[in-house]
Each structure stands twice: as C-alpha cells, then as structure tokens.
Coordinates of C-alpha atoms and ligand atoms in Angstrom, one line a residue:
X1 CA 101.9 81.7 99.5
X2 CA 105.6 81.6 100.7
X3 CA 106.4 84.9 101.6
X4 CA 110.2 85.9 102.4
X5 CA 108.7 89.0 104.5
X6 CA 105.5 89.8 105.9
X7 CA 105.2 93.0 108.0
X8 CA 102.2 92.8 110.4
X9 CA 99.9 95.3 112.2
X10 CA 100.7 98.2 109.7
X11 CA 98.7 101.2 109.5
X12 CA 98.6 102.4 105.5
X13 CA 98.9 105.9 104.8
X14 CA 95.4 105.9 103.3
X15 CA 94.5 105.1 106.9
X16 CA 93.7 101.6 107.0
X17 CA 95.2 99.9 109.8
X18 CA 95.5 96.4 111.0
X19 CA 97.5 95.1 108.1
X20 CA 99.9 92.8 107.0
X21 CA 102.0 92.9 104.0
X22 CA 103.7 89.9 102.6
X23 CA 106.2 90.2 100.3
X24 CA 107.5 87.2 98.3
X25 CA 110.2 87.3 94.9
X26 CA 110.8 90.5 95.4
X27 CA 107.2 92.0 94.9
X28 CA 104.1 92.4 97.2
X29 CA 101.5 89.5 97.1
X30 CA 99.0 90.4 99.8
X31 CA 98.0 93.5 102.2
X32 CA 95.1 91.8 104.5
X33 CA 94.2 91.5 107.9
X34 CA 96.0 88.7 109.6
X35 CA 97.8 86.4 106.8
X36 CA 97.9 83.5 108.3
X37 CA 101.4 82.1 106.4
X38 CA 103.9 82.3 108.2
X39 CA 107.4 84.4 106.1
X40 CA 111.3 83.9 106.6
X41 CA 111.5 87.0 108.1
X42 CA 109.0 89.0 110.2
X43 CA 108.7 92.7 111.0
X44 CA 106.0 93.7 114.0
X45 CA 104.8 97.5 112.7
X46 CA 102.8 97.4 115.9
X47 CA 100.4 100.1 114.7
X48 CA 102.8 102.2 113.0
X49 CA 102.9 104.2 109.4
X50 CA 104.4 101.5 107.1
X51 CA 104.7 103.8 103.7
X52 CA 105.8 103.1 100.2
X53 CA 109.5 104.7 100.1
X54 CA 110.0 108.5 99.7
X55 CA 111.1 109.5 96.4
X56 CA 113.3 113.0 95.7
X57 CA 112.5 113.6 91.9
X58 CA 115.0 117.0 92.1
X59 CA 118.4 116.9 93.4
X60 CA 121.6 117.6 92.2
X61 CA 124.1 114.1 93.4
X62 CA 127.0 116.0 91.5
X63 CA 127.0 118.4 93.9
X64 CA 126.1 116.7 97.0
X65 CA 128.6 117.3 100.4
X66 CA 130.9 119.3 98.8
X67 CA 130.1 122.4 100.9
X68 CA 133.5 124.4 101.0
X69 CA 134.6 123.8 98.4
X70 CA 136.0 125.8 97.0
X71 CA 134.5 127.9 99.9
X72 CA 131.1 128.7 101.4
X73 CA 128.6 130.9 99.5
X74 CA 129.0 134.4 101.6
X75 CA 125.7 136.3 99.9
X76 CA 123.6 133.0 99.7
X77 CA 122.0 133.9 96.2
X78 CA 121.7 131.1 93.7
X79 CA 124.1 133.2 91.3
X80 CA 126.9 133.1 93.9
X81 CA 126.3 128.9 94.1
X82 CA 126.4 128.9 90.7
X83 CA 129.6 130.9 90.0
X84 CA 131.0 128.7 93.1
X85 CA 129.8 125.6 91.2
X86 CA 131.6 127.1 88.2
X87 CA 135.0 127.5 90.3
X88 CA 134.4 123.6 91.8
X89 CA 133.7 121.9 88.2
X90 CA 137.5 122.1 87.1
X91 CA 138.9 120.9 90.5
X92 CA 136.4 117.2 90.2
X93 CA 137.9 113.9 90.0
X94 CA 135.4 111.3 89.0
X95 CA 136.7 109.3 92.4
X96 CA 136.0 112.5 94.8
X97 CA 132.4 112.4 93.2
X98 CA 131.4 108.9 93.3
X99 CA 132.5 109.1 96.9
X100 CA 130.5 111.9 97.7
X101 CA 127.3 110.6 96.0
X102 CA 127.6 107.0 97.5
X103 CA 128.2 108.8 101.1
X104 CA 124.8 110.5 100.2
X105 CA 122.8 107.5 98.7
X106 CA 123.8 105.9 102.2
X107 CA 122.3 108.2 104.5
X108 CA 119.4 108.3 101.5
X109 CA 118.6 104.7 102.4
X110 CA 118.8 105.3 106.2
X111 CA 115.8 107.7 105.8
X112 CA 113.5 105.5 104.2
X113 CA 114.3 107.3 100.1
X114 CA 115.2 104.8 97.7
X115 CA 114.3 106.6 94.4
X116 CA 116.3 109.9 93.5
X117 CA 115.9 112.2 90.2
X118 CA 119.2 114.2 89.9
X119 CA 120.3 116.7 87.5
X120 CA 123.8 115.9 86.6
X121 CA 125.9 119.1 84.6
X122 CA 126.4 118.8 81.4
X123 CA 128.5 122.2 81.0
X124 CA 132.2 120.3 81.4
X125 CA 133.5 119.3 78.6
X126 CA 135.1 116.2 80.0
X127 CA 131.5 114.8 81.3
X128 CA 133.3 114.1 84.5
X129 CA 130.0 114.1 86.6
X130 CA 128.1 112.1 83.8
X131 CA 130.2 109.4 84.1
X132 CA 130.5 109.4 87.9
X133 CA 126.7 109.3 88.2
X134 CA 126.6 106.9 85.4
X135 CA 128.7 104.7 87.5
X136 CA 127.1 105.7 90.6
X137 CA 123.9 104.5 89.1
X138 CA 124.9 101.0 88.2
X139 CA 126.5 100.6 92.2
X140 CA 123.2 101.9 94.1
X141 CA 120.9 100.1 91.6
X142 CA 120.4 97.6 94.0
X143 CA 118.7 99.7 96.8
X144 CA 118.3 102.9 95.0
X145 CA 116.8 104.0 92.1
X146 CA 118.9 106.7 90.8
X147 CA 117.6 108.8 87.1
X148 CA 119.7 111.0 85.5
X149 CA 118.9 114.3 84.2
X150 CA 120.9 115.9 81.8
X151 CA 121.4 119.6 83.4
X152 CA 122.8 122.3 80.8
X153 CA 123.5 124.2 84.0
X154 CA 125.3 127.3 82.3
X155 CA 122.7 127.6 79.7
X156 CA 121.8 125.5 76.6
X157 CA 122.4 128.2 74.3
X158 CA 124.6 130.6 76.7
X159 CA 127.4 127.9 77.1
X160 CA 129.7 127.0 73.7
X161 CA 129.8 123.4 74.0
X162 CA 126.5 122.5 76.1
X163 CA 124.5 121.6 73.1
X164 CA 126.8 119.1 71.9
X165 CA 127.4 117.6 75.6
X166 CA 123.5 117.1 76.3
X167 CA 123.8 115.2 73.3
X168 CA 126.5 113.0 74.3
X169 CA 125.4 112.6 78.0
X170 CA 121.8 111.2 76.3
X171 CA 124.1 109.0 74.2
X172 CA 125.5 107.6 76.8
X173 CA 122.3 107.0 79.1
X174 CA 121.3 109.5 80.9
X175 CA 117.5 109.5 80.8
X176 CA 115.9 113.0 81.0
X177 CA 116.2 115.7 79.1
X178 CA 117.0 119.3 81.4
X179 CA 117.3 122.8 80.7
X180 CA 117.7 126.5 82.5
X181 CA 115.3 128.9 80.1
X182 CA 115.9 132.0 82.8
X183 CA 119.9 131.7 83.1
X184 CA 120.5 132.0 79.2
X185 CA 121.1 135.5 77.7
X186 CA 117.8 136.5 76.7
X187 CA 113.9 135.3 77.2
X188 CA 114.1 134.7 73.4
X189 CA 117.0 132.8 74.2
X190 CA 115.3 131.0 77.0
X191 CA 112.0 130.4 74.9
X192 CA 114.1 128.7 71.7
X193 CA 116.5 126.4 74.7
X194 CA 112.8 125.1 75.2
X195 CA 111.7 124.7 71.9
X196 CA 115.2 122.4 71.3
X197 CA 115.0 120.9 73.9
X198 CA 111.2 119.8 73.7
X199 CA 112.3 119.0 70.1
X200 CA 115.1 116.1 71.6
X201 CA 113.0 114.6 74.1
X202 CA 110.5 114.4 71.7
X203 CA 112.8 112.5 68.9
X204 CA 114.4 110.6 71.4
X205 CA 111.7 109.6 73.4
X206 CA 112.5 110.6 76.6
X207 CA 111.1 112.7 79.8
X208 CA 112.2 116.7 80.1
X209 CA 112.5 118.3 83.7
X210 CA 113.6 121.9 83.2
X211 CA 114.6 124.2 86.1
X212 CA 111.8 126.6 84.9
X213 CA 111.5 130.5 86.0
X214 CA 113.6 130.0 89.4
X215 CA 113.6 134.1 89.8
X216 CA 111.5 136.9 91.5
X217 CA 110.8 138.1 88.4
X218 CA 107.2 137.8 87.9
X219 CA 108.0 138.6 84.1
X220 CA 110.1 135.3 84.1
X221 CA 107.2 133.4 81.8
X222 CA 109.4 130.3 80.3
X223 CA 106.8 128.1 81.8
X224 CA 104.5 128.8 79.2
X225 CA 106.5 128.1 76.5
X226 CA 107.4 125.0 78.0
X227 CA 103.6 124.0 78.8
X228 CA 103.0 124.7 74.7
X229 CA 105.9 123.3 73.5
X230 CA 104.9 120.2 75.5
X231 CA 101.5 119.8 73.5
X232 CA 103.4 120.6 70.1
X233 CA 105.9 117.4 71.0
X234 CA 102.8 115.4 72.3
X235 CA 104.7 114.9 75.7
X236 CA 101.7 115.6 77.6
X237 CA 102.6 114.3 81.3
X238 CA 106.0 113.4 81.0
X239 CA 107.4 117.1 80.7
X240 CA 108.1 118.4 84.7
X241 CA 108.8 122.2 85.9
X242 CA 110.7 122.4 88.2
X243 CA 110.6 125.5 90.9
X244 CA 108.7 128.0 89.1
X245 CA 109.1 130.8 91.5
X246 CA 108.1 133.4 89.4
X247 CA 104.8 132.3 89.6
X248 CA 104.8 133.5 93.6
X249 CA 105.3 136.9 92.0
X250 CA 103.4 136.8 89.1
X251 CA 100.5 139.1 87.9
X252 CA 96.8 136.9 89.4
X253 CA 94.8 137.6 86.0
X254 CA 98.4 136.3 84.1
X255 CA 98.3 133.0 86.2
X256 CA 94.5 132.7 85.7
X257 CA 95.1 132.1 82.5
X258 CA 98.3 130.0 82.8
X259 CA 96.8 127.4 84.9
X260 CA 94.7 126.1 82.6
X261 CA 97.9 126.1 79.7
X262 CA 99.5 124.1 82.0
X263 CA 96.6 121.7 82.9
X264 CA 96.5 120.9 79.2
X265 CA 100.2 120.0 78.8
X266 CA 99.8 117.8 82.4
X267 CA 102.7 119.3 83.0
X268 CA 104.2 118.0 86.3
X269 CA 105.2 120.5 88.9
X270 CA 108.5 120.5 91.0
X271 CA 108.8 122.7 94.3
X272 CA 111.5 122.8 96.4
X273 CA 111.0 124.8 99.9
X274 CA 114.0 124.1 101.2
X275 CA 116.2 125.5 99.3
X276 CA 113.6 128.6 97.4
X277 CA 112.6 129.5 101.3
X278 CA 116.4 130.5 101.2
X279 CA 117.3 131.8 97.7
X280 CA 114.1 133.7 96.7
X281 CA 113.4 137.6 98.2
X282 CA 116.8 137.9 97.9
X283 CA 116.8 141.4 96.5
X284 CA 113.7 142.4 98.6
X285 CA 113.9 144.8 101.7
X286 CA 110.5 144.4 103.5
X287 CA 108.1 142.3 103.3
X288 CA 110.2 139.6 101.7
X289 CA 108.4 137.5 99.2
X290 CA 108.6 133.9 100.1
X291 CA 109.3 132.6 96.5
X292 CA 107.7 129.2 96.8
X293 CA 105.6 128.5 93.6
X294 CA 102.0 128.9 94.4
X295 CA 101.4 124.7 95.3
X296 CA 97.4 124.5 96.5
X297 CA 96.5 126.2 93.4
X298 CA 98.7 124.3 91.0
X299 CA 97.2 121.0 93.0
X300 CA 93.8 122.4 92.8
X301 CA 94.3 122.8 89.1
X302 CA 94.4 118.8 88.8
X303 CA 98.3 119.2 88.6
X304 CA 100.9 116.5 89.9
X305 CA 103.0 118.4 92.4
X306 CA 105.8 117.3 93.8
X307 CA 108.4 118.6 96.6
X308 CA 112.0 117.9 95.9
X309 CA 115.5 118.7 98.2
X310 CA 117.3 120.0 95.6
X311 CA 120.3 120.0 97.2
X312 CA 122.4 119.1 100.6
X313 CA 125.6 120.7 101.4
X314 CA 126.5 122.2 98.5
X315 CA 127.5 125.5 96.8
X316 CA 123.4 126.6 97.3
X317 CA 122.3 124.8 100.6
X318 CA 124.1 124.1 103.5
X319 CA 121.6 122.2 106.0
X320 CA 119.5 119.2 105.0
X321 CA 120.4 115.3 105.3
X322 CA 118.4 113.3 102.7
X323 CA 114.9 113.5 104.9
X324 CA 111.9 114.3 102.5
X325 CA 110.2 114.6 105.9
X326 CA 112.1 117.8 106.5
X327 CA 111.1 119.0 102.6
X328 CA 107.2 118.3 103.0
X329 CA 107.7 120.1 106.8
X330 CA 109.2 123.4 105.1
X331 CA 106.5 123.1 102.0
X332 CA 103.8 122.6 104.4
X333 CA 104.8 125.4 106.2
X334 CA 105.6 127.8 103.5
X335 CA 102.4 126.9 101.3
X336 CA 100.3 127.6 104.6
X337 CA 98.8 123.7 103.9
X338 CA 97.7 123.6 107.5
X339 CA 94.1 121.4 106.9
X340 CA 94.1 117.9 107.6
X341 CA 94.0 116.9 103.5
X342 CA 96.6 119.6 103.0
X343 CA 98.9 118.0 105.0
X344 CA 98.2 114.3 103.7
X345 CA 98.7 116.3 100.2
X346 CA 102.6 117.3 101.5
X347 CA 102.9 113.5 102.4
X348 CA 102.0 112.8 98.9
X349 CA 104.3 115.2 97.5
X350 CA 107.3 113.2 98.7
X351 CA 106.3 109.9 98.4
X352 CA 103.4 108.8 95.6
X353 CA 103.5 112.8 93.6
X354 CA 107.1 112.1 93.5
X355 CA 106.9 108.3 91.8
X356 CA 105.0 109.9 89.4
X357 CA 107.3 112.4 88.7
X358 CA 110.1 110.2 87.7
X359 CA 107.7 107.4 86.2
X360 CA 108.6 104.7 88.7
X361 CA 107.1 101.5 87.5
X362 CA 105.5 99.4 90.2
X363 CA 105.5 102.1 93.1
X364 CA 103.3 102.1 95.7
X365 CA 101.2 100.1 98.6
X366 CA 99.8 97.2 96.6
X367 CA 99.5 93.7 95.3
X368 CA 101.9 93.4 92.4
X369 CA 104.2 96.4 93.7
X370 CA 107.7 96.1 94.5
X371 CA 108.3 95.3 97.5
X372 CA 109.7 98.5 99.2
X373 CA 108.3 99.9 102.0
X374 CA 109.3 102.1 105.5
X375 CA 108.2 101.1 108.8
X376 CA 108.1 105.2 110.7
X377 CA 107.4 105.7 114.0
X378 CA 104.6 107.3 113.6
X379 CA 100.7 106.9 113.6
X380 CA 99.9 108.4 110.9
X381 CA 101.5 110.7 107.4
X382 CA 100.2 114.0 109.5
X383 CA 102.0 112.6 112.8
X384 CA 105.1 111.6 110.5
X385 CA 105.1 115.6 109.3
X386 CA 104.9 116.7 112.9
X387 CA 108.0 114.6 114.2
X388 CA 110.0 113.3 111.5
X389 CA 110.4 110.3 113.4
X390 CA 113.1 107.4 112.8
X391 CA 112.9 104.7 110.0
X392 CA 112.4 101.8 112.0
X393 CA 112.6 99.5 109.1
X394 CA 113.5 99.9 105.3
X395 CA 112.5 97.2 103.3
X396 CA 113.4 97.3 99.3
X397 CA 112.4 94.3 97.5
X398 CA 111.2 92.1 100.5
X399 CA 114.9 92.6 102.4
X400 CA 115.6 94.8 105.3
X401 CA 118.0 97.2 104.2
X402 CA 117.9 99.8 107.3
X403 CA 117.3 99.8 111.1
X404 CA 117.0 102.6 113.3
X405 CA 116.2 102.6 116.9
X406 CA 113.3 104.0 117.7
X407 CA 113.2 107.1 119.7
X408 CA 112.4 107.0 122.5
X409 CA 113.6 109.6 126.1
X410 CA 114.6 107.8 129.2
X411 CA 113.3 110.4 132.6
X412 CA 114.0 110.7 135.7
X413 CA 111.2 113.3 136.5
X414 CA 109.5 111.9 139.9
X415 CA 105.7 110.4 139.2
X416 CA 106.4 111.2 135.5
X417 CA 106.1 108.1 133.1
X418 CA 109.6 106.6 133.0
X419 CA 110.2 106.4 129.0
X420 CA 108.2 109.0 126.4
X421 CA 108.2 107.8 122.6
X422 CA 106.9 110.8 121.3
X423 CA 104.5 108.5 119.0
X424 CA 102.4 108.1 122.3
X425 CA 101.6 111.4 122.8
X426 CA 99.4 112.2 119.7
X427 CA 95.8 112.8 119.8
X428 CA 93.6 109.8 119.5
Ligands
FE2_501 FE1 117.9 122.2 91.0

C-alpha cells in the first residue's frame, strides 16, 4: 500500500473511533486502527468526526445569490418568489449565472458538500439556465458533483412551450426528469403532468424528482399519483418527492393508507425545513401549521428521507450559506427528532439519505469508496448538529481541497481556562 493520504485518529460517524483512512488513486483502500504505511500527505483528525461529504439532493443553482433581484419578496410566500423568479428569468445572461453558481459551489466546498441535485428551469425558451448549469457542471466536476434536474417550474402543462423544452434540456444532458403537479391549472392537470412525465423517465431511462404537493392544502394528493405511476413505469426507487407539505395537513386515516402506496413505489422523500419552516402557514392566523412533511413517520415507513436547502439567497429564501448542518438543525427541530437515533437519523438525512437520493456511485466510509471525506470539529454527528462546527479538512478524491481554522475563543476571564474549543465541552 502507497497511500497519497491517510487521515489518522478519526472517529466514524457510526461511532467507531481510533481510525485511519488511507486513501490511494483516488479511492479508499483501508479504514483500520493504526496503518502502519506511511502517505504523501497526512491529516491528524485527533479524535474528531471525519464524515463522508454532505450531499444537497434539492436546490435550485439557477437561482442561487441573486436575492434582489429584481427586488426582495415583501409577502414571503412561495407565489410571490415565483412571480419574482418569473420577472428575473428575462433579465439572465448565461455569464451572470455561471458566476453566481460557481460563487456558490465555492463556498459549497468550504462546508464539507461536494454533491448537489439542482433543479434547473426549463420554462425560458432560450434554455439560458440549462446551458449555464450544463457548463457549470463540466467546471465543478472536479470537486463537485453537480445533477441536473429538469424543472418545468411554470407548469408542465400550464406553460406553452415547457413540454417541448424538458424535452430538449433531456437532449442535451440534463439527468432527471422534474415536475410541479400543484402549480398547474387543475389536479387533473397536475395528475396527467405525472403521468407524462413518469411516461419520459420511464422511455428514457432516467430518475424523476417532482416538487410534489408543496401547499397547505391537505387536499393537495399528487403524491399518490406519483407513487402509482411509479409502479406502472417500474421506477421503483429512483422516483423522489420532493417537499410534500400537504401531507403535515393531511386527513390521519388518508395518510394511513398512503404510506404504505408509497412504501411500495420506494419512493424517495425530499424535505426541506429551511425554506417550508418559512413558506408554509402562510395563510393561517393561529396556531400556524408548521408545514414540514411528516419525516419520523415517512422514515418509520422504511422510506429514504432526505433534507435538502432548496435554496440560498434567492427570490424564496434569504438566509442560508451552503451548510447542510444548518438544514438537519432546522429539520431536527421542526420534526421534534430530539432522541439520540433521531438525531443520528437528521445526520443521515444530509449526508448517506442524500447519496441515495441522487444515486451517487461509490459514496460513503469504505474500502473501495471515493475518497471524499470531511474532517469537523466535532465528537460526534449529534455534537456536529449541536455546533455546526468548522470543516477542518475537505478531502475529495485523496486531495485536500478546504481548510478552515478551527474554532476556537481566546479569554481573558481570571482563573478561567485560557482558550475554549467548544468541541471540549461536550459530555463524555
Ligand atoms: Fe425546490
């Protein structure tokens, strides 16, 4: 063994601790206790979480940082962003995007996520985001894995030409297959969108992720369309909802019987707190329904749930900075997944939930992975929740690609310890 990396004294997040991970051509070959070769390049983890890199599997890169423009969102509803989105589209240049999304991917790689899903608008005629992304894709490819969801964000069958331009954004590689079934005209409407677009992932061979039932409306029910039509196309864990929010409001007996439909399909399931913590209850006076989609359950149905950012600094959301840290945090929090595996479960949903998601080949914390990892300072995933520490080290494909100082206060309290990293202070 010749390793070009080997990070020692890493604590896994499964909870093993003690060990070293070498990395060599670009993949890992060992995770032991003390490897005695010696690598190129060494990385001390001195006890601390060394995780497989946190993946995003829903966010929108067309988007991304251009909050303003045109201006801000003054009611913060999700129709406002998307009539604001609608005022932006004409005013894009393929430069100001790619700009914008390779600001973004930067700070991405800063905190440790190296694998992004993003739906990319179809609904301009020019394909003026597809290309940009396309492009953008091709540049990050290096240290990011960017896929590319084709995003019909006006409606598949409420906008003229959106039809024909998912089409020719598929032509021209763009991977997944996305739809909107509550923004088009009518639930028949929205119901024959999925059927379509079921049908085209189906002949084409690709992966759907629909932004499914994002609305209070506990009669919103597009979901199980999509879970049948994902049996009838034989896409059985490879079709994704994303948000489902009408499922917080939903009827108990109804979802009773629609867990199960979607346990069938192995339909994947997308929540994003961040930005549904905001959006949803919008028309409510008190008490304000949270809007989250109803996560424990959904996991406790044997489903693959995921937590995605959505957005940062856009038409919809004006906080967030690329950390899934903060996402799990805000899911954790809204989902009331306070026990011990709860919390390892949030961990999971930005980092191993997500990989699945998006179908990353050779992700993970094992011999014959790639070799991408993050060094946090932090003991453990439930300690990484509680501080959102720095990224000590990013590592994709055996190479250091990010550093950030750890933190750590300098006092001047008298008979007080001089420095506090607040890694030290966690219970034993
Ligand atoms: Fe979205």
């Amino acid at each position: 063994m010749q390793p070009d990396l080997i990070v020692r004294n890493a604590t896994l997040p499964d909870g093993r601790s003690g060990r070293d991970i070498a990395i060599e051509g670009g993949r890992i070959v060992a995770i032991e206790a003390a490897i005695p070769a010696r690598a190129a390049d060494e990385i001390d983890a001195a006890g601390h979480l060394v995780s497989p890199p946190f993946v995003d599997c829903h966010f929108h890169m067309d988007a991304t940082l251009s909050l303003g423009l045109p201006r801000m969102n003054l009611s913060g509803t999700l129709i406002e962003g998307i009539a604001l989105w609608g005022a932006l589209k004409p005013l894009l240049t393929p430069e100001a995007v790619i700009a914008r999304a390779l600001r973004y991917c930067d700070l991405a790689v800063s905190q440790g996520l190296l694998a992004v899903r993003s739906h990319v608008d179809v609904c301009d005629d020019r394909l003026l985001a597809v290309e940009a992304l396309l492009e953008v894709k091709r540049q990050v490819a290096p240290y990011l894995d960017l896929q590319l969801v084709a995003f019909p964000q006006d409606g598949y069958l409420r906008s003229p030409s959106a039809a024909e331009n998912l089409e020719r954004a598929l032509d021209r590689g763009v991977e997944v297959v996305g739809g909107i079934p509550h923004f088009e005209r009518t639930m028949e409407d929205g119901a024959e969108s999925l059927r379509r677009l079921c049908r085209i992932a189906a002949e084409r061979g690709l992966r759907v992720d629909i932004h499914c039932d994002e609305t209070d409306d506990p009669l919103s029910r597009h979901v199980e369309t999509l879970a049948s039509e994902t049996v009838r196309h034989g896409l059985q864990g490879r079709v994704a909802g994303s948000h489902l929010t009408s499922m917080h409001s939903m009827d108990n007996y109804y979802v009773s019987k629609l867990l199960p439909l979607m346990a069938e399909a192995q339909l994947q399931v997308v929540a994003n707190p961040l930005i549904n913590i905001v959006l949803q209850g919008r028309h409510d006076t008190y008490p304000k329904r949270r809007g989250l989609t109803r996560v424990p359950e959904l996991m406790a149905a044997g489903l693959t749930v995921a937590f995605g950012q959505d957005c940062c600094m856009d038409p919809w959301y004006s906080l967030s900075g690329a950390d899934m840290l903060d996402v799990a945090h805000m899911g954790l929090h809204v989902a009331q997944m306070t026990s011990r595996e709860a919390m390892r479960a949030c961990f999971e949903a930005v980092t191993t939930n997500a990989a699945v998601v998006m179908g990353l080949d050779g992700y993970g914390l094992h011999v014959g992975a790639w070799g991408d990892l993050v060094v946090l300072q932090a003991r453990d995933p439930i300690e990484a929740l509680r501080l959102r520490p720095p990224r000590l080290h990013v590592v994709r494909r055996g190479r250091v690609i990010a550093r950030t100082n750890p933190r750590i206060a300098t006092l001047s309290v008298p008979e007080r310890p001089k420095e506090v990293d607040p890694s030290h202070y966690a219970p034993g």
